[in-house]
mmCIF file of C-alpha atoms in Angstrom:
data_model
loop_
_atom_site.group_PDB
_atom_site.id
_atom_site.type_symbol
_atom_site.label_atom_id
_atom_site.label_comp_id
_atom_site.label_asym_id
_atom_site.label_seq_id
_atom_site.Cartn_x
_atom_site.Cartn_y
_atom_site.Cartn_z
ATOM 1 C CA MET H 1 9.514 -26.761 16.468
ATOM 2 C CA TRP H 2 6.256 -26.578 14.195
ATOM 3 C CA HIS H 3 6.905 -25.558 10.632
ATOM 4 C CA PRO H 4 4.099 -24.273 8.707
ATOM 5 C CA TYR H 5 1.594 -26.862 7.548
ATOM 6 C CA ALA H 6 3.590 -29.585 9.336
ATOM 7 C CA ALA H 7 3.895 -31.802 12.235
ATOM 8 C CA PRO H 8 6.225 -31.176 14.998
ATOM 9 C CA GLY H 9 9.616 -32.981 13.875
ATOM 10 C CA ALA H 10 9.138 -32.809 10.184
ATOM 11 C CA PRO H 11 11.917 -32.290 8.264
ATOM 12 C CA ALA H 12 13.442 -29.352 6.912
ATOM 13 C CA PHE H 13 16.366 -27.960 5.061
ATOM 14 C CA GLU H 14 18.891 -25.115 7.026
ATOM 15 C CA VAL H 15 19.644 -22.237 5.130
ATOM 16 C CA ILE H 16 22.990 -20.240 5.916
ATOM 17 C CA GLY H 17 22.543 -17.572 3.653
ATOM 18 C CA THR H 18 20.873 -16.048 1.036
ATOM 19 C CA ASP H 19 22.191 -14.133 -2.168
ATOM 20 C CA GLY H 20 19.685 -11.868 -5.073
ATOM 21 C CA ALA H 21 17.592 -15.263 -6.600
ATOM 22 C CA PHE H 22 19.586 -17.788 -4.534
ATOM 23 C CA LEU H 23 19.585 -19.995 -0.979
ATOM 24 C CA GLN H 24 22.650 -21.431 -0.176
ATOM 25 C CA LEU H 25 21.692 -24.245 1.896
ATOM 26 C CA ALA H 26 23.468 -25.987 4.813
ATOM 27 C CA ASP H 27 24.293 -28.897 2.736
ATOM 28 C CA GLY H 28 26.535 -26.796 0.721
ATOM 29 C CA ARG H 29 23.590 -26.692 -2.348
ATOM 30 C CA ARG H 30 22.924 -23.270 -3.457
ATOM 31 C CA VAL H 31 19.714 -22.999 -5.149
ATOM 32 C CA ILE H 32 17.093 -20.321 -7.051
ATOM 33 C CA ASP H 33 14.256 -19.388 -4.769
ATOM 34 C CA GLY H 34 11.977 -20.466 -7.188
ATOM 35 C CA MET H 35 8.868 -19.393 -4.361
ATOM 36 C CA SER H 36 10.896 -15.946 -3.550
ATOM 37 C CA SER H 37 10.039 -17.254 0.013
ATOM 38 C CA TRP H 38 6.050 -17.656 -0.234
ATOM 39 C CA TRP H 39 6.143 -14.925 -3.132
ATOM 40 C CA ALA H 40 7.435 -11.985 -0.656
ATOM 41 C CA ALA H 41 11.043 -11.684 -1.961
ATOM 42 C CA CYS H 42 9.636 -9.681 -4.809
ATOM 43 C CA HIS H 43 13.324 -8.121 -5.550
ATOM 44 C CA GLY H 44 15.021 -11.026 -4.487
ATOM 45 C CA HIS H 45 17.198 -11.554 -1.321
ATOM 46 C CA SER H 46 19.597 -9.086 0.255
ATOM 47 C CA HIS H 47 18.858 -6.247 -1.607
ATOM 48 C CA PRO H 48 21.284 -3.871 -1.159
ATOM 49 C CA ARG H 49 19.023 -0.930 -1.083
ATOM 50 C CA LEU H 50 16.395 -2.938 1.640
ATOM 51 C CA VAL H 51 19.585 -3.950 3.577
ATOM 52 C CA ASN H 52 20.390 0.546 3.923
ATOM 53 C CA ALA H 53 17.213 1.330 4.492
ATOM 54 C CA ALA H 54 16.924 -1.520 7.657
ATOM 55 C CA LYS H 55 20.735 -0.214 8.813
ATOM 56 C CA GLU H 56 19.831 2.947 9.076
ATOM 57 C CA GLN H 57 16.163 2.702 10.628
ATOM 58 C CA ILE H 58 17.899 0.206 13.369
ATOM 59 C CA ASP H 59 20.652 3.328 14.033
ATOM 60 C CA ARG H 60 17.867 5.403 14.713
ATOM 61 C CA PHE H 61 14.977 3.104 16.347
ATOM 62 C CA SER H 62 13.736 -0.247 15.955
ATOM 63 C CA HIS H 63 10.112 -0.013 17.421
ATOM 64 C CA VAL H 64 7.878 2.269 19.093
ATOM 65 C CA MET H 65 4.166 1.350 20.236
ATOM 66 C CA PHE H 66 1.863 3.283 17.372
ATOM 67 C CA GLY H 67 -0.758 3.855 19.528
ATOM 68 C CA GLY H 68 -0.647 7.394 20.497
ATOM 69 C CA LEU H 69 2.690 7.813 18.969
ATOM 70 C CA THR H 70 3.927 8.232 15.315
ATOM 71 C CA HIS H 71 6.986 8.028 13.057
ATOM 72 C CA GLU H 72 8.438 9.094 9.969
ATOM 73 C CA PRO H 73 8.422 5.719 8.130
ATOM 74 C CA ALA H 74 5.005 4.860 8.675
ATOM 75 C CA ALA H 75 4.063 8.562 7.231
ATOM 76 C CA ARG H 76 6.706 7.919 4.227
ATOM 77 C CA LEU H 77 5.565 4.537 3.092
ATOM 78 C CA THR H 78 1.708 5.845 3.519
ATOM 79 C CA THR H 79 2.685 8.916 0.889
ATOM 80 C CA GLN H 80 4.087 6.212 -1.164
ATOM 81 C CA LEU H 81 0.787 3.686 -0.581
ATOM 82 C CA MET H 82 -1.020 6.166 -1.714
ATOM 83 C CA GLU H 83 0.814 7.434 -4.644
ATOM 84 C CA LEU H 84 1.264 3.640 -5.853
ATOM 85 C CA THR H 85 -2.901 3.291 -5.801
ATOM 86 C CA ARG H 86 -3.697 6.541 -7.458
ATOM 87 C CA GLY H 87 -5.229 8.171 -5.098
ATOM 88 C CA ASP H 88 -8.321 5.655 -4.901
ATOM 89 C CA PHE H 89 -7.513 4.894 -1.241
ATOM 90 C CA SER H 90 -7.062 7.564 1.380
ATOM 91 C CA HIS H 91 -6.642 5.187 4.561
ATOM 92 C CA VAL H 92 -4.664 2.628 5.515
ATOM 93 C CA PHE H 93 -4.405 0.591 8.626
ATOM 94 C CA TYR H 94 -0.584 -1.358 9.220
ATOM 95 C CA SER H 95 -0.314 -4.942 10.364
ATOM 96 C CA ASP H 96 2.094 -7.922 10.737
ATOM 97 C CA SER H 97 0.615 -10.367 8.593
ATOM 98 C CA GLY H 98 -1.740 -11.145 5.563
ATOM 99 C CA SER H 99 -4.012 -12.994 8.000
ATOM 100 C CA VAL H 100 -4.453 -10.187 10.030
ATOM 101 C CA SER H 101 -4.593 -7.510 7.135
ATOM 102 C CA VAL H 102 -7.699 -9.781 6.057
ATOM 103 C CA GLU H 103 -8.847 -9.663 9.985
ATOM 104 C CA VAL H 104 -9.074 -5.837 10.139
ATOM 105 C CA ALA H 105 -10.595 -5.531 6.623
ATOM 106 C CA ILE H 106 -13.723 -7.618 7.360
ATOM 107 C CA LYS H 107 -13.781 -5.543 10.826
ATOM 108 C CA MET H 108 -13.771 -2.900 8.562
ATOM 109 C CA ALA H 109 -16.493 -4.059 6.242
ATOM 110 C CA LEU H 110 -19.013 -4.750 8.936
ATOM 111 C CA GLN H 111 -18.442 -1.752 11.001
ATOM 112 C CA ALA H 112 -18.887 0.354 7.524
ATOM 113 C CA SER H 113 -22.222 -1.290 6.958
ATOM 114 C CA PRO H 114 -25.765 -1.755 8.468
ATOM 115 C CA PRO H 115 -26.046 -4.005 11.668
ATOM 116 C CA GLU H 116 -27.741 -6.214 9.768
ATOM 117 C CA ARG H 117 -25.545 -6.607 7.555
ATOM 118 C CA THR H 118 -22.857 -9.505 9.094
ATOM 119 C CA LYS H 119 -22.457 -11.685 6.303
ATOM 120 C CA LEU H 120 -18.905 -11.822 3.573
ATOM 121 C CA LEU H 121 -19.842 -13.427 0.137
ATOM 122 C CA THR H 122 -16.661 -15.040 -1.237
ATOM 123 C CA TRP H 123 -16.296 -17.785 -3.907
ATOM 124 C CA ARG H 124 -14.846 -21.169 -3.451
ATOM 125 C CA SER H 125 -11.399 -22.135 -4.352
ATOM 126 C CA GLY H 126 -10.074 -18.789 -2.448
ATOM 127 C CA TYR H 127 -7.228 -18.480 0.379
ATOM 128 C CA HIS H 128 -7.018 -15.503 2.586
ATOM 129 C CA GLY H 129 -4.968 -16.563 5.606
ATOM 130 C CA ASP H 130 -5.238 -18.587 9.197
ATOM 131 C CA THR H 131 -6.480 -16.575 11.621
ATOM 132 C CA PHE H 132 -10.192 -17.451 12.370
ATOM 133 C CA GLY H 133 -11.938 -14.151 10.015
ATOM 134 C CA ALA H 134 -9.479 -14.963 7.580
ATOM 135 C CA MET H 135 -10.100 -18.667 7.649
ATOM 136 C CA SER H 136 -14.507 -18.380 7.235
ATOM 137 C CA VAL H 137 -13.691 -17.141 4.148
ATOM 138 C CA CYS H 138 -11.202 -19.510 2.631
ATOM 139 C CA ASP H 139 -12.768 -22.899 0.592
ATOM 140 C CA PRO H 140 -14.768 -24.497 3.722
ATOM 141 C CA GLN H 141 -14.872 -27.667 1.916
ATOM 142 C CA GLY H 142 -11.758 -28.177 -0.750
ATOM 143 C CA GLY H 143 -9.494 -25.538 1.248
ATOM 144 C CA MET H 144 -6.860 -26.126 4.069
ATOM 145 C CA HIS H 145 -8.738 -25.168 6.988
ATOM 146 C CA SER H 146 -11.869 -27.990 6.413
ATOM 147 C CA LEU H 147 -10.839 -28.920 10.014
ATOM 148 C CA TRP H 148 -12.103 -25.890 11.507
ATOM 149 C CA ALA H 149 -15.631 -25.480 9.588
ATOM 150 C CA GLY H 150 -17.600 -26.338 12.500
ATOM 151 C CA THR H 151 -16.242 -23.473 14.712
ATOM 152 C CA LEU H 152 -15.798 -20.856 12.292
ATOM 153 C CA THR H 153 -18.513 -17.729 11.506
ATOM 154 C CA GLU H 154 -20.223 -19.049 8.521
ATOM 155 C CA GLN H 155 -20.627 -17.269 5.519
ATOM 156 C CA VAL H 156 -21.902 -17.263 2.012
ATOM 157 C CA PHE H 157 -19.891 -19.402 -1.082
ATOM 158 C CA ALA H 158 -20.679 -18.950 -4.347
ATOM 159 C CA PRO H 159 -19.082 -22.208 -7.056
ATOM 160 C CA ALA H 160 -15.307 -21.174 -7.708
ATOM 161 C CA PRO H 161 -15.165 -18.566 -10.621
ATOM 162 C CA PRO H 162 -14.808 -19.909 -14.088
ATOM 163 C CA THR H 163 -11.180 -20.229 -15.156
ATOM 164 C CA GLU H 164 -9.163 -17.779 -17.522
ATOM 165 C CA GLY H 165 -10.663 -17.944 -20.865
ATOM 166 C CA ALA H 166 -13.939 -18.531 -19.906
ATOM 167 C CA SER H 167 -16.841 -17.198 -22.345
ATOM 168 C CA GLU H 168 -18.448 -13.946 -22.147
ATOM 169 C CA SER H 169 -21.670 -16.095 -21.507
ATOM 170 C CA GLU H 170 -19.844 -18.486 -19.214
ATOM 171 C CA GLN H 171 -18.826 -15.424 -17.065
ATOM 172 C CA SER H 172 -21.963 -13.607 -17.131
ATOM 173 C CA ASP H 173 -24.038 -16.572 -15.831
ATOM 174 C CA TYR H 174 -21.755 -17.042 -12.828
ATOM 175 C CA LEU H 175 -21.801 -13.345 -12.182
ATOM 176 C CA ALA H 176 -25.953 -13.869 -12.287
ATOM 177 C CA GLN H 177 -25.206 -17.134 -10.010
ATOM 178 C CA MET H 178 -23.386 -14.749 -7.390
ATOM 179 C CA GLU H 179 -26.467 -11.977 -7.181
ATOM 180 C CA ARG H 180 -28.602 -14.350 -6.507
ATOM 181 C CA LEU H 181 -26.547 -15.245 -3.185
ATOM 182 C CA ILE H 182 -27.035 -11.564 -2.104
ATOM 183 C CA THR H 183 -29.198 -11.335 0.545
ATOM 184 C CA ASP H 184 -30.160 -8.366 3.259
ATOM 185 C CA ASP H 185 -27.444 -10.121 5.438
ATOM 186 C CA VAL H 186 -24.474 -9.434 3.400
ATOM 187 C CA ALA H 187 -22.369 -6.845 3.868
ATOM 188 C CA ALA H 188 -19.386 -7.413 1.203
ATOM 189 C CA ILE H 189 -17.714 -9.406 -1.106
ATOM 190 C CA ILE H 190 -13.897 -10.727 -0.827
ATOM 191 C CA ILE H 191 -11.962 -11.979 -3.838
ATOM 192 C CA GLU H 192 -8.457 -12.829 -4.910
ATOM 193 C CA PRO H 193 -8.631 -10.843 -7.838
ATOM 194 C CA GLY H 194 -7.033 -12.522 -10.896
ATOM 195 C CA VAL H 195 -5.763 -15.295 -9.073
ATOM 196 C CA GLN H 196 -6.226 -17.229 -6.297
ATOM 197 C CA GLY H 197 -3.456 -18.605 -5.062
ATOM 198 C CA ALA H 198 -2.892 -21.134 -1.983
ATOM 199 C CA GLY H 199 -7.006 -22.132 -2.798
ATOM 200 C CA GLY H 200 -5.526 -24.084 -5.841
ATOM 201 C CA MET H 201 -3.845 -21.711 -8.274
ATOM 202 C CA ARG H 202 -6.787 -20.654 -10.474
ATOM 203 C CA PHE H 203 -6.418 -17.999 -12.773
ATOM 204 C CA HIS H 204 -9.915 -15.831 -13.897
ATOM 205 C CA ASP H 205 -10.187 -12.863 -16.220
ATOM 206 C CA ASN H 206 -10.562 -9.412 -14.682
ATOM 207 C CA ALA H 207 -14.055 -9.169 -16.231
ATOM 208 C CA LEU H 208 -14.783 -11.154 -13.707
ATOM 209 C CA VAL H 209 -13.073 -8.792 -11.054
ATOM 210 C CA ALA H 210 -15.271 -5.766 -12.874
ATOM 211 C CA GLY H 211 -18.365 -7.841 -12.723
ATOM 212 C CA VAL H 212 -17.923 -8.387 -9.044
ATOM 213 C CA ARG H 213 -17.669 -4.400 -8.487
ATOM 214 C CA ARG H 214 -20.868 -4.225 -10.469
ATOM 215 C CA LEU H 215 -22.883 -6.476 -8.539
ATOM 216 C CA CYS H 216 -21.491 -4.221 -5.394
ATOM 217 C CA ASP H 217 -22.650 -1.287 -6.542
ATOM 218 C CA LYS H 218 -25.990 -2.277 -7.904
ATOM 219 C CA HIS H 219 -26.386 -3.500 -4.139
ATOM 220 C CA GLY H 220 -24.854 -0.997 -2.019
ATOM 221 C CA ILE H 221 -22.426 -3.515 -0.525
ATOM 222 C CA LEU H 222 -18.689 -3.162 -0.130
ATOM 223 C CA MET H 223 -15.816 -4.700 -2.428
ATOM 224 C CA ILE H 224 -12.583 -6.161 -0.578
ATOM 225 C CA ALA H 225 -10.278 -7.069 -2.768
ATOM 226 C CA ASP H 226 -7.141 -9.015 -1.107
ATOM 227 C CA GLU H 227 -4.035 -8.430 -3.569
ATOM 228 C CA ILE H 228 -1.392 -9.997 -0.634
ATOM 229 C CA ALA H 229 -0.512 -12.323 -3.144
ATOM 230 C CA THR H 230 -1.271 -10.534 -6.412
ATOM 231 C CA GLY H 231 0.524 -7.096 -5.540
ATOM 232 C CA PHE H 232 3.407 -5.188 -6.719
ATOM 233 C CA GLY H 233 3.313 -6.539 -10.077
ATOM 234 C CA ARG H 234 3.658 -10.491 -9.510
ATOM 235 C CA THR H 235 0.398 -10.727 -12.993
ATOM 236 C CA GLY H 236 2.206 -8.138 -14.682
ATOM 237 C CA SER H 237 0.216 -4.951 -13.782
ATOM 238 C CA LEU H 238 0.812 -3.024 -10.535
ATOM 239 C CA PHE H 239 -2.636 -4.544 -8.910
ATOM 240 C CA VAL H 240 -4.909 -6.543 -10.759
ATOM 241 C CA THR H 241 -8.291 -4.126 -9.805
ATOM 242 C CA GLN H 242 -6.043 -1.389 -11.100
ATOM 243 C CA ASP H 243 -5.521 -3.283 -14.558
ATOM 244 C CA ALA H 244 -9.664 -4.575 -14.181
ATOM 245 C CA GLY H 245 -10.473 -0.482 -13.912
ATOM 246 C CA VAL H 246 -12.287 -1.282 -10.855
ATOM 247 C CA VAL H 247 -11.528 0.181 -7.257
ATOM 248 C CA PRO H 248 -12.316 -2.058 -4.305
ATOM 249 C CA ASP H 249 -13.911 -0.210 -0.985
ATOM 250 C CA ILE H 250 -10.931 -1.838 0.786
ATOM 251 C CA MET H 251 -7.824 -3.832 -0.088
ATOM 252 C CA CYS H 252 -4.930 -5.954 1.337
ATOM 253 C CA VAL H 253 -1.779 -6.076 0.346
ATOM 254 C CA GLY H 254 1.692 -7.434 2.259
ATOM 255 C CA LYS H 255 4.106 -10.057 1.025
ATOM 256 C CA ALA H 256 6.154 -8.184 -1.768
ATOM 257 C CA LEU H 257 5.013 -4.627 0.476
ATOM 258 C CA THR H 258 8.736 -5.340 2.059
ATOM 259 C CA GLY H 259 10.194 -7.220 -0.909
ATOM 260 C CA GLY H 260 10.123 -10.033 1.526
ATOM 261 C CA PHE H 261 12.562 -8.210 3.975
ATOM 262 C CA ILE H 262 10.188 -8.373 7.080
ATOM 263 C CA SER H 263 6.414 -8.870 7.663
ATOM 264 C CA LEU H 264 4.107 -6.166 7.038
ATOM 265 C CA ALA H 265 1.009 -6.063 5.517
ATOM 266 C CA ALA H 266 -1.595 -3.273 5.178
ATOM 267 C CA THR H 267 -5.318 -2.592 4.582
ATOM 268 C CA LEU H 268 -6.419 0.751 2.559
ATOM 269 C CA ALA H 269 -9.824 1.877 2.623
ATOM 270 C CA THR H 270 -11.184 4.731 0.608
ATOM 271 C CA GLY H 271 -12.701 7.168 2.372
ATOM 272 C CA ASP H 272 -15.865 6.204 2.081
ATOM 273 C CA VAL H 273 -15.387 3.673 4.148
ATOM 274 C CA ALA H 274 -13.587 5.549 6.959
ATOM 275 C CA LYS H 275 -16.587 8.032 7.100
ATOM 276 C CA ARG H 276 -18.930 5.132 7.410
ATOM 277 C CA MET H 277 -17.275 3.593 10.400
ATOM 278 C CA GLN H 278 -17.033 6.742 11.931
ATOM 279 C CA PRO H 279 -17.089 8.198 15.229
ATOM 280 C CA THR H 280 -16.974 4.260 16.608
ATOM 281 C CA PRO H 281 -12.919 3.526 16.676
ATOM 282 C CA LEU H 282 -11.452 0.715 14.601
ATOM 283 C CA MET H 283 -11.030 -1.633 17.424
ATOM 284 C CA HIS H 284 -7.784 -3.438 16.296
ATOM 285 C CA GLY H 285 -4.279 -2.377 17.956
ATOM 286 C CA PRO H 286 -1.539 -5.270 17.114
ATOM 287 C CA THR H 287 1.714 -4.862 19.046
ATOM 288 C CA PHE H 288 4.092 -4.705 16.154
ATOM 289 C CA MET H 289 1.473 -2.008 14.070
ATOM 290 C CA ALA H 290 3.224 0.336 12.156
ATOM 291 C CA ASN H 291 6.918 -1.396 13.239
ATOM 292 C CA PRO H 292 9.100 1.278 12.083
ATOM 293 C CA LEU H 293 11.859 -0.723 10.911
ATOM 294 C CA ALA H 294 9.284 -3.066 8.882
ATOM 295 C CA CYS H 295 7.829 0.485 7.652
ATOM 296 C CA ALA H 296 11.397 1.870 6.273
ATOM 297 C CA VAL H 297 12.246 -1.177 4.345
ATOM 298 C CA ALA H 298 8.712 -1.137 2.592
ATOM 299 C CA ALA H 299 8.890 2.297 2.082
ATOM 300 C CA GLU H 300 12.408 1.411 0.044
ATOM 301 C CA SER H 301 10.822 -1.756 -1.329
ATOM 302 C CA THR H 302 7.836 0.359 -2.894
ATOM 303 C CA ALA H 303 10.074 2.918 -4.206
ATOM 304 C CA LEU H 304 11.755 0.545 -5.872
ATOM 305 C CA ILE H 305 8.413 -0.679 -7.359
ATOM 306 C CA ALA H 306 7.507 2.987 -8.295
ATOM 307 C CA GLU H 307 11.082 2.716 -10.209
ATOM 308 C CA GLY H 308 9.183 0.218 -12.762
ATOM 309 C CA GLN H 309 11.744 -2.055 -13.514
ATOM 310 C CA TRP H 310 9.215 -5.366 -13.023
ATOM 311 C CA ARG H 311 7.406 -3.960 -15.527
ATOM 312 C CA SER H 312 9.769 -5.230 -18.141
ATOM 313 C CA ALA H 313 11.137 -8.029 -16.112
ATOM 314 C CA VAL H 314 7.669 -9.781 -15.314
ATOM 315 C CA PRO H 315 6.774 -10.051 -19.012
ATOM 316 C CA ARG H 316 10.084 -11.487 -19.580
ATOM 317 C CA ILE H 317 9.413 -14.018 -17.015
ATOM 318 C CA GLU H 318 6.234 -14.707 -18.288
ATOM 319 C CA ALA H 319 7.639 -15.579 -21.602
ATOM 320 C CA GLY H 320 10.238 -17.836 -19.787
ATOM 321 C CA LEU H 321 8.159 -19.530 -18.316
ATOM 322 C CA ARG H 322 5.274 -20.058 -21.060
ATOM 323 C CA LYS H 323 8.300 -21.589 -22.964
ATOM 324 C CA GLY H 324 9.578 -23.555 -20.305
ATOM 325 C CA LEU H 325 6.891 -25.132 -19.505
ATOM 326 C CA GLN H 326 5.707 -26.525 -22.269
ATOM 327 C CA GLY H 327 5.776 -30.334 -22.819
ATOM 328 C CA ALA H 328 5.404 -30.691 -18.877
ATOM 329 C CA PRO H 329 4.047 -34.023 -17.536
ATOM 330 C CA GLY H 330 0.152 -32.285 -16.588
ATOM 331 C CA LEU H 331 -1.725 -29.200 -17.396
ATOM 332 C CA THR H 332 0.296 -26.312 -17.124
ATOM 333 C CA ARG H 333 -0.815 -22.301 -16.838
ATOM 334 C CA VAL H 334 1.088 -19.142 -16.544
ATOM 335 C CA ARG H 335 0.284 -15.613 -15.655
ATOM 336 C CA GLY H 336 2.855 -12.617 -15.112
ATOM 337 C CA ALA H 337 5.652 -14.368 -12.820
ATOM 338 C CA ILE H 338 3.515 -17.146 -11.798
ATOM 339 C CA GLY H 339 3.911 -20.327 -13.667
ATOM 340 C CA VAL H 340 1.743 -23.753 -12.513
ATOM 341 C CA LEU H 341 1.631 -27.025 -13.113
ATOM 342 C CA GLU H 342 -1.080 -29.746 -12.127
ATOM 343 C CA MET H 343 -0.957 -32.910 -11.828
ATOM 344 C CA ASP H 344 -4.196 -35.109 -11.960
ATOM 345 C CA HIS H 345 -2.837 -36.883 -8.548
ATOM 346 C CA GLU H 346 -1.923 -35.879 -5.249
ATOM 347 C CA VAL H 347 2.010 -34.675 -5.433
ATOM 348 C CA ASP H 348 4.571 -36.772 -3.546
ATOM 349 C CA MET H 349 5.921 -33.570 -2.067
ATOM 350 C CA ALA H 350 8.973 -35.042 -0.982
ATOM 351 C CA ALA H 351 10.169 -36.639 -4.300
ATOM 352 C CA ALA H 352 9.258 -33.372 -5.954
ATOM 353 C CA THR H 353 11.146 -31.150 -4.051
ATOM 354 C CA GLU H 354 14.169 -33.332 -4.098
ATOM 355 C CA ALA H 355 13.764 -33.487 -7.556
ATOM 356 C CA ALA H 356 13.480 -30.119 -7.978
ATOM 357 C CA LEU H 357 16.527 -29.166 -5.260
ATOM 358 C CA LYS H 358 18.598 -31.443 -8.038
ATOM 359 C CA HIS H 359 18.048 -29.098 -10.433
ATOM 360 C CA GLY H 360 19.000 -26.281 -8.160
ATOM 361 C CA VAL H 361 15.806 -25.028 -7.311
ATOM 362 C CA TRP H 362 13.720 -24.917 -4.208
ATOM 363 C CA LEU H 363 10.233 -25.155 -5.343
ATOM 364 C CA ARG H 364 7.651 -25.806 -2.481
ATOM 365 C CA PRO H 365 4.587 -28.449 -3.923
ATOM 366 C CA PHE H 366 0.849 -28.709 -2.583
ATOM 367 C CA GLY H 367 -2.193 -30.905 -3.272
ATOM 368 C CA ARG H 368 -1.197 -31.510 -7.074
ATOM 369 C CA LEU H 369 0.674 -28.461 -7.641
ATOM 370 C CA ILE H 370 4.309 -27.748 -8.283
ATOM 371 C CA TYR H 371 4.213 -24.372 -9.148
ATOM 372 C CA ALA H 372 7.059 -21.185 -9.257
ATOM 373 C CA MET H 373 6.693 -17.556 -8.053
ATOM 374 C CA PRO H 374 10.044 -16.389 -8.515
ATOM 375 C CA PRO H 375 12.226 -13.211 -7.949
ATOM 376 C CA TYR H 376 11.743 -10.223 -10.445
ATOM 377 C CA ILE H 377 15.662 -10.138 -10.490
ATOM 378 C CA CYS H 378 15.812 -13.681 -12.362
ATOM 379 C CA THR H 379 17.980 -14.224 -15.517
ATOM 380 C CA ASP H 380 16.490 -16.227 -18.596
ATOM 381 C CA GLU H 381 18.711 -19.004 -17.786
ATOM 382 C CA ASP H 382 17.405 -18.743 -14.098
ATOM 383 C CA ILE H 383 13.545 -18.853 -15.197
ATOM 384 C CA ALA H 384 14.725 -21.670 -17.482
ATOM 385 C CA ARG H 385 16.373 -24.090 -14.789
ATOM 386 C CA ILE H 386 13.280 -23.459 -12.783
ATOM 387 C CA CYS H 387 11.220 -25.239 -15.682
ATOM 388 C CA ARG H 388 13.372 -27.862 -15.944
ATOM 389 C CA ALA H 389 13.125 -28.498 -12.167
ATOM 390 C CA ILE H 390 9.298 -28.118 -12.476
ATOM 391 C CA HIS H 391 9.244 -30.718 -15.516
ATOM 392 C CA ALA H 392 11.633 -33.152 -12.778
ATOM 393 C CA ALA H 393 9.400 -32.660 -10.152
ATOM 394 C CA GLY H 394 6.513 -33.446 -12.092
ATOM 395 C CA GLU H 395 7.987 -36.482 -13.249
ATOM 396 C CA ALA H 396 9.215 -37.683 -9.811
ATOM 397 C CA ALA H 397 5.756 -36.688 -7.946
#
């Protein structure tokens, strides 16, 4: 059996139960899920409202094809997404993973653009998924998909953006450098606003996000915002693009969309994009598109987000991470409910993972990074324990 980013038969810890912020392992250990199970379980595990939403929908029906049919959970979720995004978008396409939502975004951008515009511009150190279109806009050199560099569509790459706290002149120079890469064949710029996730956990200022929007407007190209990791409060704002005061033409969301309960993602588009795509249909149709069970759970998860408890929880978690990571053996950075320890060497993943488990925390280090994206329901003591685990993992790595 394959596990993600591993050879067949790689060791894995068996989970036999979940409760709130905790995982119950088969070996008897009860550990904090410091990863929110890859950044998705923002409300914690087995949230009663999500469980009830799933049970109620199962009693009705769990799946129907979305081709030629529709259903109330999808309509309800669509309404809630439109409200959360303040009416900035008018159309939504549902898919079953974040990678596929990026594939759909790329198709939308190319279909809405003149035929000579066939390329996307992005910046290095980015990550947008594991399918071929998404991989083509991941960093082709330093990213995890360099193995496929010769077979992917060649896109246009700017250097990695200046990190958080860069001066205005540094940011201005960087945007000027990006602008020089906008040629007549570029259809869109795609970025992860605020936080570059699996490409290196790099943070950048909202001013860069606003600058990208200005470049797109100036050159008549589209802006795609990949908010799969950052959306629904992770950085302390509902969406980074909202906090930056910009509206992308296309936005991808996923992960926390269902609170980590079941796989679902969405690609949102403005009315202008949808109009420019007509009358040609969008030729994409996943078998499990807008799965009713997933939509019902996502509608409840987004209702929880709309109620806003995260607005006080995330700043509290951020403060706890900042305090707890002081003195850690490496470079630390914190933004919202994201805490990162960057080492000066490749992390011994097995040693770091076991060190964290000894402190009662599940972490998933990669590269030179040991990091946490805890559920918003974590207590101050939970966050302190996560920080102790990161310290220990850094010492062991």
